[in-house]
Amino acid sequence: MDHPPSHRGRLRVYLGAAPGVGKTYRMLDEARRRRDRGTDVVVGFVETHGRVHTAEQLDGLEVVPRRRVTYRESTYEEMDLDAVLARRPEVVLVDELAHTNVPGVTHAKRWEDVDALLAAGIDVVTTLNVQHLDSLNDVVEAITGVRQRETVPDQVVRSADTVELVDMSPEGLRRRLAHGNVYSADRVDAALSRYFREGNLAALRELALLWVADRVDEGLERYRHEHQIDATWPARERIVVAVTGGAESATLFRRAALIAGRTAGGEWLAVYVARRDGLSGTSPDQLARQHAMVTDLGGSFHTVVSDDVADGILSFARAENASQILIGASRRGRWSAALRPGVGERVIAGSGDVDVHIVNHQEARRGTRDRRRPDLGTRRTVLGYGLGVVLPVLAALLLNLTADLHDLTLESMVMLSVVVLVALVGGLVPALVAALLSAALLNWFFVAPVHTLTIARGQYVVVIGVFVVVGVAVASVVDVAAGRAAQARRASTEADALAVLSHSLLHAGESLPTLLAQACKVFGMRGAAILERASPGWETVAAYGDAPDTVSAADVEVPIDDHTSLVLRGRTLAASDRRLLTAYAAHARVVRDRTRAADQRVHAHELAEADRTRTALLAAVSHDLRSPLAAIKAAASSLRNDEITWSAEDEAELVMTIEESADRLDALVANLLDMSRLRAGALTALPTDVDVVEVVRRAVAGLPDAERIEVRAAEGLPGACADAGLLERVLANLGENALKHTSGPVQVQASAYTESDGARRVSVRVVDHGPGVPSQGRDRMFAPFQRLGDVPQGDGVGLGLAVARGLTEAMSGTLEVEETPGGGLTFVVTLPQAPVSGGPPDEEPG
């Protein structure tokens, strides 16, 4: 039954870790099952890559003819999107979702074709390898060394109705590859030694498993949200740790990491509940240290905002579908805990089906001091006591002078206002003194009998008592509010300072001009500079904007060290700003010292490298170059000696010695010149379409014992994109190196293959069966003047392999070394394949 046009089709993706795991086979098997159930299934595009078992799965399935597209004088086959839309099946199979279409078809990417089919209400079943997910592109390149040029946006796959992982162990996939079930026989060796290494496959498999696991977790959370399920579903062990900022948090973190590590897939999350008013008893530095500790132990740190700590912890735990909550034992004393339940008790009461663990620690039951009341300072406290005595007396005297104009009610309100004013200035204790003194003055001046402390009527006792209670209560509230306001101001100041410093540290980086620009922006300056004292005056190290060139021309100066200062031009700064500017100066000193150290390291390395090169070159000139020169001189002198009559054979041998020594000398000088050009970056390759076999034969023809070299080339080998002259030098050096290290035959094998990202390559392998080199010494083989003790000291200057790698890289190729099965070394030169009438690259297997 056809879907209505308004109904979007369903997408099913078979995801694999690497080519050859069986995605296409599984897709076709699914199609056959659906066909047997009566579903209208067609094949839009399936690439079998010559695999017999995969091709057999196509039997009995309707295949929509492909569209033939001509591009740059070559013909390619693509999926005929219009034909599939006209056919309107229920389900269509579309292989290789990441494929790039040939220019000239409707869409540039195949996933865009799939989106068009889904929009038309047609269900799509497709295949994809994990390395083609856009978000994993950089990770895959780091693992395999291959940059995937064809990617699919993650959202396309995330929106799929079903993502099914087609899994296979690395060992099983390598066996399948070795049996020829993935690639043709001529490509197996290169694939096994490059992309399909066991470590690569294990890493790609882990990526695929983790990506699918995250999608399953997202689906579970989406289902819980859509069905308004608040109850915990402990599909995996997820532990929430309440962070207080105290010393006990470290104990909680270790305990959570231990619990999470006992179960596969367990994770733990640390949560700090911040108050909505922004006030906190925990310093930012302490939280930063605990954040780093959480990360080191494998957890994640989170911050939530809530007026109630217990409610914030429970809300976070439910949102994260946590199975356990860890809380430290209360630090409050027993009396405080008995009078009012703590955070732990309230979390337990509201946890429901989430397990709550109260973890004991050294700080438990030690009590906490009240941090609400800040220190108002000595001057302000003394002023509060003074006002607490003076203001009530003055107010009473003024009220007494106008006693006929008011009654006890107004007089009480005036005295209460005095108490509130004293509380604002001096805090609670001076306000309490003012309240008691005001009550006494009210009784003396305004309660009958006046001018005595005697109270004649009982209701006045109540009035005085209520006055004292209300005065103390109001003073307490005012005191707390004033304290909170002072704390908020200090917190705001601290936050501003931290923001400025963080901005500097995070964005200034290692650049002094950038740091100066940030300082000018923060402090509103026109320019800034770092000046260093010199013999005649000041020398500018770094500057930004309208920077002063001397200290006397600056509006602000902050010393960096005894000889350097940070100066700014624009305005003078307050003391608080200067403290922040001092932090900028300290950071500038660190940046400058680090820059100097880095420059010194680079300079020292350059001097050491130059000295090493000069020493090696002198050794080469003094010994290796003298040997062929001595042979030439001896042979020439012998030929010129009239006292000796040489036979024709002897003369020919002497001439051959001169020629061979001259060739050896020419090769040594050429290698030295090539290395100097490579070091100077003056070597330019001119790549063209090169016949690799012809270049190999020319390279080995001039080598001694060339008859020991066997050249093998794959049938129909395409050309390589390379510089013929440079490639000949590379192969000659590799062939000479191989002949030195083995007395047996040397094989040179040329073949072509296609990378998993579709890039076409031509490789030349130089194989010897000599003693080989330990794996830890193979990287040093390509360093200049390295012989690793495997050849006599007089045989070459150790530049051949270094020059070969440099020339190969100049042609956009690579030169790697592998161990030859059975012993020896194999050098692999890989070059881009020359374009064949243009066209896009071949697709990798599905």
Short mmCIF file of N, CA and C in Angstrom, two decimals, residues 537-649:
data_model
loop_
_atom_site.label_atom_id
_atom_site.label_comp_id
_atom_site.label_asym_id
_atom_site.label_seq_id
_atom_site.Cartn_x
_atom_site.Cartn_y
_atom_site.Cartn_z
N GLY A 537 67.65 54.45 27.44
CA GLY A 537 66.27 54.78 27.83
C GLY A 537 65.44 53.51 27.99
N TRP A 538 64.35 53.46 27.20
CA TRP A 538 63.44 52.30 27.26
C TRP A 538 63.30 51.68 25.88
N GLU A 539 63.25 50.37 25.85
CA GLU A 539 63.06 49.62 24.60
C GLU A 539 61.69 48.94 24.65
N THR A 540 60.91 49.07 23.57
CA THR A 540 59.57 48.50 23.50
C THR A 540 59.65 47.02 23.14
N VAL A 541 59.16 46.16 24.02
CA VAL A 541 59.12 44.72 23.77
C VAL A 541 57.89 44.34 22.98
N ALA A 542 56.73 44.90 23.36
CA ALA A 542 55.46 44.66 22.66
C ALA A 542 54.59 45.88 22.88
N ALA A 543 53.71 46.17 21.92
CA ALA A 543 52.87 47.36 22.02
C ALA A 543 51.54 47.11 21.36
N TYR A 544 50.55 47.91 21.77
CA TYR A 544 49.21 47.85 21.17
C TYR A 544 48.60 49.25 21.24
N GLY A 545 47.98 49.67 20.13
CA GLY A 545 47.26 50.94 20.10
C GLY A 545 48.19 52.12 20.26
N ASP A 546 47.69 53.19 20.88
CA ASP A 546 48.46 54.41 21.12
C ASP A 546 49.34 54.18 22.34
N ALA A 547 50.37 53.38 22.17
CA ALA A 547 51.18 52.93 23.30
C ALA A 547 52.26 53.96 23.63
N PRO A 548 52.51 54.19 24.93
CA PRO A 548 53.62 55.08 25.31
C PRO A 548 54.95 54.39 25.06
N ASP A 549 55.98 55.19 24.71
CA ASP A 549 57.29 54.61 24.45
C ASP A 549 58.25 54.80 25.61
N THR A 550 57.82 55.54 26.63
CA THR A 550 58.61 55.70 27.85
C THR A 550 57.66 55.62 29.04
N VAL A 551 58.23 55.35 30.21
CA VAL A 551 57.43 55.27 31.42
C VAL A 551 56.85 56.64 31.78
N SER A 552 57.61 57.70 31.54
CA SER A 552 57.14 59.05 31.89
C SER A 552 55.94 59.46 31.04
N ALA A 553 55.78 58.89 29.85
CA ALA A 553 54.66 59.25 28.98
C ALA A 553 53.41 58.42 29.27
N ALA A 554 53.48 57.50 30.21
CA ALA A 554 52.35 56.63 30.51
C ALA A 554 51.51 57.19 31.64
N ASP A 555 50.22 56.87 31.63
CA ASP A 555 49.33 57.24 32.72
C ASP A 555 49.35 56.24 33.86
N VAL A 556 49.66 54.98 33.52
CA VAL A 556 49.70 53.91 34.53
C VAL A 556 50.93 53.06 34.27
N GLU A 557 51.65 52.71 35.34
CA GLU A 557 52.80 51.82 35.22
C GLU A 557 52.69 50.74 36.30
N VAL A 558 52.92 49.50 35.88
CA VAL A 558 52.97 48.37 36.81
C VAL A 558 54.25 47.60 36.52
N PRO A 559 55.15 47.46 37.48
CA PRO A 559 56.40 46.73 37.23
C PRO A 559 56.13 45.25 36.95
N ILE A 560 56.85 44.71 35.97
CA ILE A 560 56.81 43.28 35.69
C ILE A 560 57.97 42.59 36.39
N ASP A 561 59.16 43.14 36.27
CA ASP A 561 60.33 42.69 37.03
C ASP A 561 61.21 43.91 37.22
N ASP A 562 62.46 43.69 37.62
CA ASP A 562 63.35 44.81 37.93
C ASP A 562 63.67 45.67 36.72
N HIS A 563 63.55 45.10 35.52
CA HIS A 563 63.96 45.84 34.31
C HIS A 563 62.81 46.06 33.32
N THR A 564 61.63 45.55 33.60
CA THR A 564 60.53 45.60 32.64
C THR A 564 59.27 46.12 33.34
N SER A 565 58.48 46.89 32.60
CA SER A 565 57.24 47.45 33.15
C SER A 565 56.13 47.35 32.12
N LEU A 566 54.90 47.22 32.64
CA LEU A 566 53.69 47.29 31.83
C LEU A 566 53.13 48.69 31.97
N VAL A 567 53.00 49.41 30.87
CA VAL A 567 52.53 50.81 30.91
C VAL A 567 51.31 50.95 30.03
N LEU A 568 50.39 51.84 30.43
CA LEU A 568 49.17 52.09 29.69
C LEU A 568 48.94 53.59 29.56
N ARG A 569 48.26 53.98 28.52
CA ARG A 569 47.93 55.39 28.28
C ARG A 569 46.43 55.50 28.10
N GLY A 570 45.82 56.47 28.82
CA GLY A 570 44.38 56.69 28.69
C GLY A 570 43.79 57.40 29.88
N ARG A 571 44.00 56.85 31.09
CA ARG A 571 43.46 57.45 32.31
C ARG A 571 44.16 56.80 33.50
N THR A 572 43.97 57.42 34.67
CA THR A 572 44.48 56.81 35.89
C THR A 572 43.50 55.75 36.37
N LEU A 573 43.99 54.80 37.15
CA LEU A 573 43.18 53.68 37.61
C LEU A 573 43.02 53.73 39.13
N ALA A 574 41.87 53.23 39.58
CA ALA A 574 41.63 53.08 41.01
C ALA A 574 42.48 51.94 41.55
N ALA A 575 42.55 51.88 42.88
CA ALA A 575 43.38 50.86 43.52
C ALA A 575 42.92 49.46 43.17
N SER A 576 41.58 49.23 43.13
CA SER A 576 41.07 47.89 42.81
C SER A 576 41.45 47.49 41.39
N ASP A 577 41.41 48.44 40.45
CA ASP A 577 41.80 48.14 39.07
C ASP A 577 43.29 47.85 38.97
N ARG A 578 44.07 48.55 39.79
CA ARG A 578 45.51 48.30 39.75
C ARG A 578 45.85 46.90 40.23
N ARG A 579 45.06 46.38 41.18
CA ARG A 579 45.31 45.01 41.62
C ARG A 579 45.08 44.04 40.46
N LEU A 580 44.03 44.27 39.67
CA LEU A 580 43.79 43.42 38.51
C LEU A 580 44.89 43.60 37.46
N LEU A 581 45.33 44.85 37.29
CA LEU A 581 46.38 45.10 36.32
C LEU A 581 47.68 44.40 36.72
N THR A 582 47.91 44.27 38.02
CA THR A 582 49.08 43.53 38.49
C THR A 582 49.02 42.08 38.03
N ALA A 583 47.80 41.50 38.03
CA ALA A 583 47.65 40.13 37.54
C ALA A 583 48.01 40.05 36.06
N TYR A 584 47.61 41.07 35.27
CA TYR A 584 47.99 41.11 33.86
C TYR A 584 49.51 41.17 33.71
N ALA A 585 50.14 41.97 34.55
CA ALA A 585 51.60 42.08 34.49
C ALA A 585 52.27 40.75 34.80
N ALA A 586 51.72 40.05 35.80
CA ALA A 586 52.29 38.74 36.14
C ALA A 586 52.14 37.76 34.99
N HIS A 587 50.97 37.79 34.35
CA HIS A 587 50.76 36.89 33.21
C HIS A 587 51.67 37.28 32.04
N ALA A 588 51.88 38.57 31.83
CA ALA A 588 52.78 39.01 30.76
C ALA A 588 54.20 38.51 31.01
N ARG A 589 54.60 38.49 32.28
CA ARG A 589 55.94 37.98 32.59
C ARG A 589 56.05 36.50 32.26
N VAL A 590 55.01 35.74 32.60
CA VAL A 590 55.02 34.31 32.31
C VAL A 590 55.08 34.08 30.80
N VAL A 591 54.25 34.82 30.05
CA VAL A 591 54.24 34.66 28.60
C VAL A 591 55.59 35.01 28.00
N ARG A 592 56.18 36.09 28.50
CA ARG A 592 57.46 36.51 27.94
C ARG A 592 58.56 35.49 28.26
N ASP A 593 58.59 35.01 29.49
CA ASP A 593 59.59 34.00 29.85
C ASP A 593 59.42 32.74 29.04
N ARG A 594 58.16 32.35 28.82
CA ARG A 594 57.91 31.13 28.06
C ARG A 594 58.32 31.32 26.60
N THR A 595 58.05 32.51 26.05
CA THR A 595 58.44 32.79 24.67
C THR A 595 59.96 32.78 24.52
N ARG A 596 60.63 33.39 25.50
CA ARG A 596 62.09 33.39 25.45
C ARG A 596 62.66 31.98 25.53
N ALA A 597 62.08 31.18 26.44
CA ALA A 597 62.55 29.80 26.58
C ALA A 597 62.34 29.01 25.29
N ALA A 598 61.15 29.22 24.66
CA ALA A 598 60.87 28.51 23.41
C ALA A 598 61.85 28.94 22.31
N ASP A 599 62.13 30.24 22.23
CA ASP A 599 63.09 30.73 21.23
C ASP A 599 64.48 30.16 21.48
N GLN A 600 64.87 30.09 22.75
CA GLN A 600 66.18 29.54 23.06
C GLN A 600 66.27 28.06 22.73
N ARG A 601 65.15 27.33 22.97
CA ARG A 601 65.16 25.91 22.62
C ARG A 601 65.29 25.72 21.11
N VAL A 602 64.54 26.53 20.35
CA VAL A 602 64.62 26.42 18.90
C VAL A 602 66.02 26.76 18.41
N HIS A 603 66.59 27.85 18.97
CA HIS A 603 67.93 28.24 18.54
C HIS A 603 68.96 27.18 18.90
N ALA A 604 68.84 26.63 20.11
CA ALA A 604 69.77 25.58 20.53
C ALA A 604 69.63 24.35 19.65
N HIS A 605 68.38 24.01 19.30
CA HIS A 605 68.17 22.85 18.43
C HIS A 605 68.77 23.10 17.06
N GLU A 606 68.58 24.31 16.53
CA GLU A 606 69.16 24.63 15.21
C GLU A 606 70.69 24.56 15.25
N LEU A 607 71.28 25.08 16.33
CA LEU A 607 72.74 25.03 16.44
C LEU A 607 73.22 23.58 16.54
N ALA A 608 72.52 22.78 17.37
CA ALA A 608 72.92 21.38 17.52
C ALA A 608 72.78 20.63 16.21
N GLU A 609 71.66 20.90 15.48
CA GLU A 609 71.45 20.22 14.20
C GLU A 609 72.51 20.63 13.19
N ALA A 610 72.80 21.93 13.16
CA ALA A 610 73.82 22.41 12.23
C ALA A 610 75.19 21.82 12.57
N ASP A 611 75.50 21.74 13.87
CA ASP A 611 76.79 21.17 14.28
C ASP A 611 76.87 19.69 13.92
N ARG A 612 75.74 18.95 14.16
CA ARG A 612 75.73 17.54 13.83
C ARG A 612 75.89 17.32 12.33
N THR A 613 75.16 18.14 11.55
CA THR A 613 75.27 18.03 10.10
C THR A 613 76.68 18.36 9.61
N ARG A 614 77.26 19.41 10.19
CA ARG A 614 78.61 19.81 9.77
C ARG A 614 79.63 18.72 10.11
N THR A 615 79.48 18.14 11.31
CA THR A 615 80.40 17.07 11.72
C THR A 615 80.28 15.86 10.80
N ALA A 616 79.01 15.47 10.51
CA ALA A 616 78.81 14.31 9.64
C ALA A 616 79.32 14.60 8.23
N LEU A 617 79.08 15.83 7.77
CA LEU A 617 79.53 16.18 6.42
C LEU A 617 81.05 16.16 6.32
N LEU A 618 81.72 16.69 7.36
CA LEU A 618 83.17 16.67 7.37
C LEU A 618 83.69 15.23 7.37
N ALA A 619 83.02 14.36 8.16
CA ALA A 619 83.43 12.95 8.18
C ALA A 619 83.25 12.31 6.81
N ALA A 620 82.10 12.68 6.16
CA ALA A 620 81.85 12.12 4.83
C ALA A 620 82.89 12.59 3.83
N VAL A 621 83.20 13.89 3.87
CA VAL A 621 84.17 14.43 2.93
C VAL A 621 85.55 13.86 3.19
N SER A 622 85.88 13.71 4.49
CA SER A 622 87.23 13.25 4.84
C SER A 622 87.44 11.77 4.55
N HIS A 623 86.35 11.00 4.47
CA HIS A 623 86.55 9.56 4.29
C HIS A 623 85.81 9.04 3.07
N ASP A 624 84.49 9.19 3.08
CA ASP A 624 83.69 8.57 2.03
C ASP A 624 83.95 9.18 0.66
N LEU A 625 84.18 10.48 0.60
CA LEU A 625 84.46 11.09 -0.69
C LEU A 625 85.91 10.86 -1.13
N ARG A 626 86.79 10.65 -0.16
CA ARG A 626 88.20 10.43 -0.52
C ARG A 626 88.41 9.06 -1.14
N SER A 627 87.55 8.08 -0.77
CA SER A 627 87.76 6.73 -1.30
C SER A 627 87.62 6.67 -2.81
N PRO A 628 86.51 7.17 -3.38
CA PRO A 628 86.45 7.13 -4.86
C PRO A 628 87.49 8.02 -5.52
N LEU A 629 87.83 9.15 -4.89
CA LEU A 629 88.87 10.02 -5.46
C LEU A 629 90.22 9.30 -5.48
N ALA A 630 90.51 8.58 -4.39
CA ALA A 630 91.78 7.83 -4.35
C ALA A 630 91.81 6.74 -5.41
N ALA A 631 90.65 6.06 -5.60
CA ALA A 631 90.60 5.01 -6.63
C ALA A 631 90.80 5.60 -8.01
N ILE A 632 90.18 6.76 -8.27
CA ILE A 632 90.33 7.41 -9.57
C ILE A 632 91.79 7.81 -9.80
N LYS A 633 92.38 8.43 -8.76
CA LYS A 633 93.77 8.89 -8.91
C LYS A 633 94.72 7.71 -9.13
N ALA A 634 94.49 6.62 -8.38
CA ALA A 634 95.38 5.46 -8.53
C ALA A 634 95.25 4.85 -9.92
N ALA A 635 94.03 4.71 -10.41
CA ALA A 635 93.84 4.13 -11.73
C ALA A 635 94.40 5.03 -12.81
N ALA A 636 94.18 6.35 -12.69
CA ALA A 636 94.70 7.28 -13.70
C ALA A 636 96.22 7.29 -13.69
N SER A 637 96.81 7.28 -12.49
CA SER A 637 98.28 7.26 -12.40
C SER A 637 98.86 6.00 -13.01
N SER A 638 98.17 4.90 -12.79
CA SER A 638 98.66 3.63 -13.37
C SER A 638 98.62 3.67 -14.88
N LEU A 639 97.56 4.25 -15.43
CA LEU A 639 97.48 4.31 -16.89
C LEU A 639 98.54 5.24 -17.48
N ARG A 640 98.92 6.29 -16.72
CA ARG A 640 99.91 7.23 -17.24
C ARG A 640 101.35 6.77 -17.02
N ASN A 641 101.54 5.71 -16.30
CA ASN A 641 102.90 5.23 -16.02
C ASN A 641 103.46 4.55 -17.27
N ASP A 642 104.48 5.18 -17.85
CA ASP A 642 105.08 4.67 -19.08
C ASP A 642 105.98 3.46 -18.84
N GLU A 643 106.35 3.25 -17.59
CA GLU A 643 107.26 2.16 -17.28
C GLU A 643 106.55 0.80 -17.24
N ILE A 644 105.24 0.84 -17.23
CA ILE A 644 104.47 -0.40 -17.17
C ILE A 644 103.69 -0.54 -18.47
N THR A 645 103.78 -1.73 -19.03
CA THR A 645 103.01 -2.02 -20.24
C THR A 645 101.75 -2.78 -19.83
N TRP A 646 100.61 -2.15 -20.04
CA TRP A 646 99.34 -2.77 -19.63
C TRP A 646 98.70 -3.50 -20.80
N SER A 647 98.12 -4.61 -20.47
CA SER A 647 97.38 -5.33 -21.51
C SER A 647 96.05 -4.63 -21.74
N ALA A 648 95.38 -5.01 -22.81
CA ALA A 648 94.09 -4.41 -23.12
C ALA A 648 93.08 -4.68 -22.01
N GLU A 649 93.14 -5.92 -21.45
CA GLU A 649 92.20 -6.25 -20.36
C GLU A 649 92.48 -5.41 -19.12
#
